[in-house]
CSV table of C-alpha atoms in Angstrom, one decimal:
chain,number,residue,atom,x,y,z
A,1,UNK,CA,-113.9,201.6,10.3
A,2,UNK,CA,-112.2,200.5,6.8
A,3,UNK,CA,-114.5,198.6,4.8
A,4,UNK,CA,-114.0,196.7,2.1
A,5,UNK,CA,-114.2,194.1,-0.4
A,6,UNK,CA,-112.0,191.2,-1.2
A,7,UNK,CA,-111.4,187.8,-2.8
A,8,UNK,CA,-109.6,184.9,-1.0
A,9,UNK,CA,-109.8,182.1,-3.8
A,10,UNK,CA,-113.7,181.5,-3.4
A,11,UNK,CA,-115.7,184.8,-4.9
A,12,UNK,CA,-116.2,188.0,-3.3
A,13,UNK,CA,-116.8,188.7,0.0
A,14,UNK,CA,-117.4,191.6,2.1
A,15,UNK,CA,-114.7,192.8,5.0
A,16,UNK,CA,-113.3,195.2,7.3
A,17,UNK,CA,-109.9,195.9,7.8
A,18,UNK,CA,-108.9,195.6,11.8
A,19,UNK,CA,-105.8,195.5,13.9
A,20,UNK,CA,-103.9,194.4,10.7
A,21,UNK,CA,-106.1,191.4,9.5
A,22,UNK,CA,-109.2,191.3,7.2
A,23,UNK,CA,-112.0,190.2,8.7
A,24,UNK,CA,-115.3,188.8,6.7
A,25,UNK,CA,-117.9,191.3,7.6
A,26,UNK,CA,-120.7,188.7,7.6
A,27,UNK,CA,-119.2,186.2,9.6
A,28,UNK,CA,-118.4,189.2,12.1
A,29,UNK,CA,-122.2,189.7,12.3
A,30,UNK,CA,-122.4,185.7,13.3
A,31,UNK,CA,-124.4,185.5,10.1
A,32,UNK,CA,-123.7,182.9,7.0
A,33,UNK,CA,-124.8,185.2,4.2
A,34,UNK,CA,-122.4,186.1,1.9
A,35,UNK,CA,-123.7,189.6,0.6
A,36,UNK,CA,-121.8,192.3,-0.7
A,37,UNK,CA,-120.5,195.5,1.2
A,38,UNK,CA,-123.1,197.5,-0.6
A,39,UNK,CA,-125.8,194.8,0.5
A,40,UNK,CA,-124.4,195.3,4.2
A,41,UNK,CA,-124.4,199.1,4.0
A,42,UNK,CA,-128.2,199.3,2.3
A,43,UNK,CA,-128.9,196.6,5.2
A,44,UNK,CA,-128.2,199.2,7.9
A,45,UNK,CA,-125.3,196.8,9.3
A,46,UNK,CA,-122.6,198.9,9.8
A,47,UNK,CA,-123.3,199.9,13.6
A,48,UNK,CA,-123.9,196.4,13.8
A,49,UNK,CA,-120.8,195.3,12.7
A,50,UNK,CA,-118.5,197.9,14.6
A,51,UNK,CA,-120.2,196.3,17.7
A,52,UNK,CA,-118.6,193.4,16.7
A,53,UNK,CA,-115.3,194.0,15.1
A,54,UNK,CA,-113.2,191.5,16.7
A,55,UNK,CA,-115.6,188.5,16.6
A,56,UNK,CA,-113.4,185.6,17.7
A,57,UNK,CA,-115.4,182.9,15.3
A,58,UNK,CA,-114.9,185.1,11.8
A,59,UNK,CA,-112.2,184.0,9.5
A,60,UNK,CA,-109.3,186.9,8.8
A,61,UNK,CA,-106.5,187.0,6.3
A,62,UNK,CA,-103.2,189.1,6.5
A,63,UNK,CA,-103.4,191.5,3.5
A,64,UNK,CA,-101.5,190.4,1.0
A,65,UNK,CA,-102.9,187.2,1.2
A,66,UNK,CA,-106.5,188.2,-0.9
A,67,UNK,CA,-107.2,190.4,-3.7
A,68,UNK,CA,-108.7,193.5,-2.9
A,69,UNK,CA,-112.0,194.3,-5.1
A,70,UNK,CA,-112.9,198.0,-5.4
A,71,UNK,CA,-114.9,198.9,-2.3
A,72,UNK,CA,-118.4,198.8,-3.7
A,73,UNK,CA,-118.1,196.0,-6.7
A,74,UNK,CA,-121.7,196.0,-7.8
A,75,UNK,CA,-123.0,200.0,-7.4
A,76,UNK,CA,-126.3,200.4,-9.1
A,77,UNK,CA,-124.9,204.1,-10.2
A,78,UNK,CA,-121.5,205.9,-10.6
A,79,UNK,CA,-122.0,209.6,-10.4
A,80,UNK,CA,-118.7,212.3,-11.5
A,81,UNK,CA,-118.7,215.4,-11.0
A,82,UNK,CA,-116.5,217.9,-13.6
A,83,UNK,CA,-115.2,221.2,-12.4
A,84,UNK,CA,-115.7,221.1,-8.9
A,85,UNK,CA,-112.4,222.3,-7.7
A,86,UNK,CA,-112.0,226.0,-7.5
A,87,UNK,CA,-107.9,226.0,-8.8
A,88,UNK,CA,-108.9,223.3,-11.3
A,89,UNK,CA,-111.4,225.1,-13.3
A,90,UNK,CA,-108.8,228.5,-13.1
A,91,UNK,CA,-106.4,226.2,-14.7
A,92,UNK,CA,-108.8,224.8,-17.5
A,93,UNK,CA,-109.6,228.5,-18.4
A,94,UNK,CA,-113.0,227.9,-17.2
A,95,UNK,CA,-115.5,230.3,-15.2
A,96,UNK,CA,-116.7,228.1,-11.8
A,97,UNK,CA,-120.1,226.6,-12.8
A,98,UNK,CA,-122.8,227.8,-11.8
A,99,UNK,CA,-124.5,224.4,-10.6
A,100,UNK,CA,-122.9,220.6,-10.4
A,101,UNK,CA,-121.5,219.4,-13.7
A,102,UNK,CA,-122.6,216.0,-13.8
A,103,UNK,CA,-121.7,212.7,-16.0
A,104,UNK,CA,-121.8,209.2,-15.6
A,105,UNK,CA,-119.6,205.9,-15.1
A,106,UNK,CA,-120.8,202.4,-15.2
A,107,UNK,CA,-119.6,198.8,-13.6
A,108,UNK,CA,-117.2,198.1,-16.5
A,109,UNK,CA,-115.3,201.3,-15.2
A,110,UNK,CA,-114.6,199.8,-11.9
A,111,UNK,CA,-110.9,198.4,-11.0
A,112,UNK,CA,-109.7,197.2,-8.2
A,113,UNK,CA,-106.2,198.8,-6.2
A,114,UNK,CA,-103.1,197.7,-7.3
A,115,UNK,CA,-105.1,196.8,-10.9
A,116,UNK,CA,-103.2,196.7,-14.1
A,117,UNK,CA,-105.5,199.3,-16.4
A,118,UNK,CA,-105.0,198.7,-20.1
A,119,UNK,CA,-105.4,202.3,-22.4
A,120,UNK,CA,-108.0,202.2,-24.8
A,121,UNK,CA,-107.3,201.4,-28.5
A,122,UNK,CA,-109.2,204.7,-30.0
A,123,UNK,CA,-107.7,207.2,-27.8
A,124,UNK,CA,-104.2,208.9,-27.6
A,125,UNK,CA,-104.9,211.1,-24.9
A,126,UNK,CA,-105.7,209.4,-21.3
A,127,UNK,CA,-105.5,211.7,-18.5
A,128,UNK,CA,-105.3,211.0,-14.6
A,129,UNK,CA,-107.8,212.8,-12.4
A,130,UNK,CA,-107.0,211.7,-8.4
A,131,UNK,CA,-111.1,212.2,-6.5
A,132,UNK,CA,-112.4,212.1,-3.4
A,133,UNK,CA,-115.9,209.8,-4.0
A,134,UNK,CA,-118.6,209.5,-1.0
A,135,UNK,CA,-120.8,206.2,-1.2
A,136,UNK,CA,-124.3,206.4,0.2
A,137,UNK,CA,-125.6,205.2,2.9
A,138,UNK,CA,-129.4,204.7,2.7
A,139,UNK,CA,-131.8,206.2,0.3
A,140,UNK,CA,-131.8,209.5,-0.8
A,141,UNK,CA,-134.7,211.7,-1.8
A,142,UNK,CA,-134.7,215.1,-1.8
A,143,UNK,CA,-132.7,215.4,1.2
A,144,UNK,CA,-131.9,218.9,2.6
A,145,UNK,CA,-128.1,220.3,2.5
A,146,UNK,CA,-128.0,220.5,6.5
A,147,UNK,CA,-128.9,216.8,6.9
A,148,UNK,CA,-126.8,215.3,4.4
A,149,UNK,CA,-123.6,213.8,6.1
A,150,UNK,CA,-126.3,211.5,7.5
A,151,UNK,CA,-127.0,209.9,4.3
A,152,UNK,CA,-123.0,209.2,4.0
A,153,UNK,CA,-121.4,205.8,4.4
A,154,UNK,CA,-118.3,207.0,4.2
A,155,UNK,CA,-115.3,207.6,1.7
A,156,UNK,CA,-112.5,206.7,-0.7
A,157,UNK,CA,-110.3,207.3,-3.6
A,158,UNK,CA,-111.1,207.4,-7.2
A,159,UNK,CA,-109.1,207.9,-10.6
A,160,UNK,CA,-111.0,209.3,-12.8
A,161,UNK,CA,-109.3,208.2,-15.8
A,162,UNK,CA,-109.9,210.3,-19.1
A,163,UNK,CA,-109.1,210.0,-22.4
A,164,UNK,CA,-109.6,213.7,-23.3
A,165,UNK,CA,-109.9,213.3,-27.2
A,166,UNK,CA,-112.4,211.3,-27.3
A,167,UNK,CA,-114.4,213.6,-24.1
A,168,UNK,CA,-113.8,216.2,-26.1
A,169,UNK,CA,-115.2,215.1,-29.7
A,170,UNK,CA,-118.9,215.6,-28.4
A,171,UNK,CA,-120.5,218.6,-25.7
A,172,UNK,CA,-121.7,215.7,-23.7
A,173,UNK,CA,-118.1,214.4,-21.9
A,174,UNK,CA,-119.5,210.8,-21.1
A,175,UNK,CA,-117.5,209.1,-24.6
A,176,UNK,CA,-114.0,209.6,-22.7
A,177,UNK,CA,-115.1,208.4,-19.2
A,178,UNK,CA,-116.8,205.0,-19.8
A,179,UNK,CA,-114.0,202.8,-21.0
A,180,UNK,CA,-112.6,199.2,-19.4
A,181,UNK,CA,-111.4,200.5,-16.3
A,182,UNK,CA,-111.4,203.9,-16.2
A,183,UNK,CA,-112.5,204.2,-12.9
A,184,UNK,CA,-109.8,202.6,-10.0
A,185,UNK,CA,-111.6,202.8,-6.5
A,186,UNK,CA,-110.4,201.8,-3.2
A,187,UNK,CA,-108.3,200.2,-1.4
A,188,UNK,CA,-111.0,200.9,1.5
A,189,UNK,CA,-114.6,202.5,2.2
A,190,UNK,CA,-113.2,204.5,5.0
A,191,UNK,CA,-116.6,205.1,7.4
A,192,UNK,CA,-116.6,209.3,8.1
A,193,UNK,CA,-115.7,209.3,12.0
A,194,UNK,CA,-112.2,208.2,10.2
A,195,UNK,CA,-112.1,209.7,7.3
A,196,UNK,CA,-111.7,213.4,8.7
A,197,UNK,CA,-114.1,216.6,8.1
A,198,UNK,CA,-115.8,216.4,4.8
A,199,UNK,CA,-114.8,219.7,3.9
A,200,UNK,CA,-110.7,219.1,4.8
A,201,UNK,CA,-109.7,215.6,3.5
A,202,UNK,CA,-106.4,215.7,1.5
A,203,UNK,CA,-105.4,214.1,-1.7
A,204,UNK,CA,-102.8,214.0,-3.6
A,205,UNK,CA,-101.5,212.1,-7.0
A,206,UNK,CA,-98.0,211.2,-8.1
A,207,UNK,CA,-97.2,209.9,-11.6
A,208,UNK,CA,-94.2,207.9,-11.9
A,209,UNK,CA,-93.3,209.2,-8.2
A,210,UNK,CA,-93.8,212.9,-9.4
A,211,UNK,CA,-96.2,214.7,-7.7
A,212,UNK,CA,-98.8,216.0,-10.3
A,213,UNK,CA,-101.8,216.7,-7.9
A,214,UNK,CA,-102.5,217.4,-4.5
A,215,UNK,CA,-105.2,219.7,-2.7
A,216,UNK,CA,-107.8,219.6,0.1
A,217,UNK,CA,-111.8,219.4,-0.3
A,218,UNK,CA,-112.2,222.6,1.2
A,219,UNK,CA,-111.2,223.9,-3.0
A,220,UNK,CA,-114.1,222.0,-3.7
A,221,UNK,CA,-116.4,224.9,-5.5
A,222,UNK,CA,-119.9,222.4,-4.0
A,223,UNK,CA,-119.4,220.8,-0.9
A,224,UNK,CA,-120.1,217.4,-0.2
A,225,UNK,CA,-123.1,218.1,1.3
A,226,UNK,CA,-124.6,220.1,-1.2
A,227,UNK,CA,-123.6,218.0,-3.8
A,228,UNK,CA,-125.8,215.0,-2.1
A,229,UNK,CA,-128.6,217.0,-1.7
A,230,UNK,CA,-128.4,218.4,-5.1
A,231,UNK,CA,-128.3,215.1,-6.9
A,232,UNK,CA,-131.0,214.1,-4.5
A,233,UNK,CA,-133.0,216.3,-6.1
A,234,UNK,CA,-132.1,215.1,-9.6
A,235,UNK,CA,-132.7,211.5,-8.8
A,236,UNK,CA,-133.1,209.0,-5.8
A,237,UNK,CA,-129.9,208.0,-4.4
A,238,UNK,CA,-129.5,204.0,-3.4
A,239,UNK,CA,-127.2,202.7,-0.8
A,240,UNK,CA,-124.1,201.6,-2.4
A,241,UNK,CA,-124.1,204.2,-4.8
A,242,UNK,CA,-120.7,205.7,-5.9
A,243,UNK,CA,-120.5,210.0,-6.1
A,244,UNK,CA,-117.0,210.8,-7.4
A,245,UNK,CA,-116.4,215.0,-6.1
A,246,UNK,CA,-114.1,216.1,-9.2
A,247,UNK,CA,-110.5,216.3,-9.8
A,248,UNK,CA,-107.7,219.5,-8.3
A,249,UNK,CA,-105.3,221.1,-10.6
A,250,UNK,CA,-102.5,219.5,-12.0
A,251,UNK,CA,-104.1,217.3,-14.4
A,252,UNK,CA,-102.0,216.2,-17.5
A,253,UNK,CA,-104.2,218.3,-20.3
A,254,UNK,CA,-103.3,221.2,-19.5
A,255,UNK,CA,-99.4,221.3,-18.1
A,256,UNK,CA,-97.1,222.3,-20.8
A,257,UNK,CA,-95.7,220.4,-22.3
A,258,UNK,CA,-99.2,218.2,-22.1
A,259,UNK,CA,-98.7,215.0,-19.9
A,260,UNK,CA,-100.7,211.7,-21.0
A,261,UNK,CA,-100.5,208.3,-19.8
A,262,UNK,CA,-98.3,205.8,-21.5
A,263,UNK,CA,-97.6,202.0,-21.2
A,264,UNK,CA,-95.7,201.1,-17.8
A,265,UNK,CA,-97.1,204.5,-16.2
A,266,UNK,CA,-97.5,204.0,-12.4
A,267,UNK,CA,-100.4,206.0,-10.3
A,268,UNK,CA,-100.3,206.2,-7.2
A,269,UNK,CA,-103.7,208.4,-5.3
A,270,UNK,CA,-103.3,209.1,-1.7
A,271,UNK,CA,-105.0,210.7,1.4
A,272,UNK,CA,-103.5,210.6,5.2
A,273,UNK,CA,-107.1,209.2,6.0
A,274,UNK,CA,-108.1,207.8,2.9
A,275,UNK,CA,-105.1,205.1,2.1
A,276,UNK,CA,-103.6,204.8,-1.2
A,277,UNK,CA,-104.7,203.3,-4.3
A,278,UNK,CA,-102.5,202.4,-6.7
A,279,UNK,CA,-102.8,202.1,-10.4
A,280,UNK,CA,-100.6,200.7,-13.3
A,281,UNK,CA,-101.4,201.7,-17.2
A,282,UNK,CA,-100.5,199.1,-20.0
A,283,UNK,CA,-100.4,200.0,-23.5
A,284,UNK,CA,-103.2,198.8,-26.1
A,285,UNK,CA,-103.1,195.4,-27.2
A,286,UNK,CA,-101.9,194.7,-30.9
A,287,UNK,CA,-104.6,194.1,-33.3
A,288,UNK,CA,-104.4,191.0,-35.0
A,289,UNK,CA,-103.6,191.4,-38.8
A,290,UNK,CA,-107.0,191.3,-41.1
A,291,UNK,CA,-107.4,188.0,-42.5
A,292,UNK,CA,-105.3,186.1,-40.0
């Protein structure tokens, strides 16, 4: 199934995507409620609603008649992962780490597919990073590596937007991932009996319709089963919550001459299984003169 979040004039709602037509999730289930996807997924709903997929009595829309949210509006954590692709880290000059690199996002990071991102006013240097992220199922607590695909809801695309001056200024790389939208998810949760083998799902990321990035998670240096159960291990995992997997080669910081993103810039992340979520930059917003 291809879940997802939307908004059709009155506030967000949860859907799947079916047989060309959005279909609220809720009203699927015959139920009133007006949760969100990651209140359905933490719910245990999902087999429950591919039962019903098709529910004559739930509203639908045609596409391009709603605004797609990003998948999981509301997670209660964003976790990245740095150097996790074997040609990546080659590329930064980089030995392959010895355990998961980890940092942070938060809400504010979120933006929706097809969102207009704007570039932050204290950085010069934004970078694309095209990611494969995994959203959890139901609690996760010390799971073991062999059992982790069970604690998976499924997948979709992320941009790990970076401005690379400023994740650079300090050892910890968290001050050039957090800004207004630096993180564009979607367009769909993409449940894992469609989304393909963990371990083989291709992505790719074109800038401007030039292909900068594009690879397979089987370069990724810690599976995405060892990368559940090693975070498990660092923390509890929720339902809902959002593990980005790292970025391929090709990123703009280190092609020569160096590539960063500029007003009008067009992104465009893709995977045959995944969809595509696309991303426009807009340059930073005048500052109003002092005193006026």
């Amino acid at each position: 199934m291809r879940l997802l979040s939307y908004d059709a004039g009155d506030g967000g709602r949860a859907g799947v995507f079916e047989e060309g037509r959005i279909f609220d999730a809720w009203a699927a289930l015959g139920e009133p409620h007006r949760g969100s996807l990651r209140e359905l997924i933490a719910g245990g709903r999902v087999d429950d609603l591919r039962a019903r997929i098709g529910n004559a009595g739930a509203p639908s829309h045609a596409p391009g008649s709603v605004a797609l949210l990003p998948p999981i509006p509301d997670p209660e954590k964003i976790v990245c992962v740095g150097l996790n692709y074997g040609k990546h880290a080659t590329e930064a000059g980089m030995d392959a780490p010895a355990a998961p690199t980890i940092f942070g996002k938060y809400r504010n990071a979120l933006a929706a597919p097809g969102a207009t991102v704007r570039l932050p006013a204290n950085s010069r240097k934004v970078d694309y990073e095209a990611e494969v992220a995994f959203v959890v199922g139901r609690r996760a607590k010390e799971v073991a590596e062999e059992d982790a695909l069970g604690f998976i809801a499924g997948y979709t695309l992320l941009n790990d937007l970076s401005a690379r001056d400023l994740q650079f200024a300090t050892p910890q790389w968290m001050s050039g991932k957090v800004f207004d939208g630096s993180a564009p998810c979607g367009p769909a949760l993409v449940t894992p009996d469609e989304a393909g083998a963990p371990d083989a799902i291709e992505i790719a990321l074109t800038l401007n319709g030039e292909q900068m990035q594009g690879a397979s998670t089987e370069d990724l240096i810690f599976s995405i089963p060892r990368l559940l159960s090693h975070l498990s291990e660092l923390m509890t995992l929720e339902p809902g919550d959002i593990v980005s997997t790292g970025t391929p080669d090709g990123v703009g910081s280190v092609r020569e001459p160096r590539v960063w993103l500029a007003d009008g810039d067009e992104i465009v992340v893709e995977s045959p299984t995944l969809g595509r979520l696309e991303t426009r930059i807009a340059g930073v917003s005048s500052r109003p003169t002092p005193g006026t």
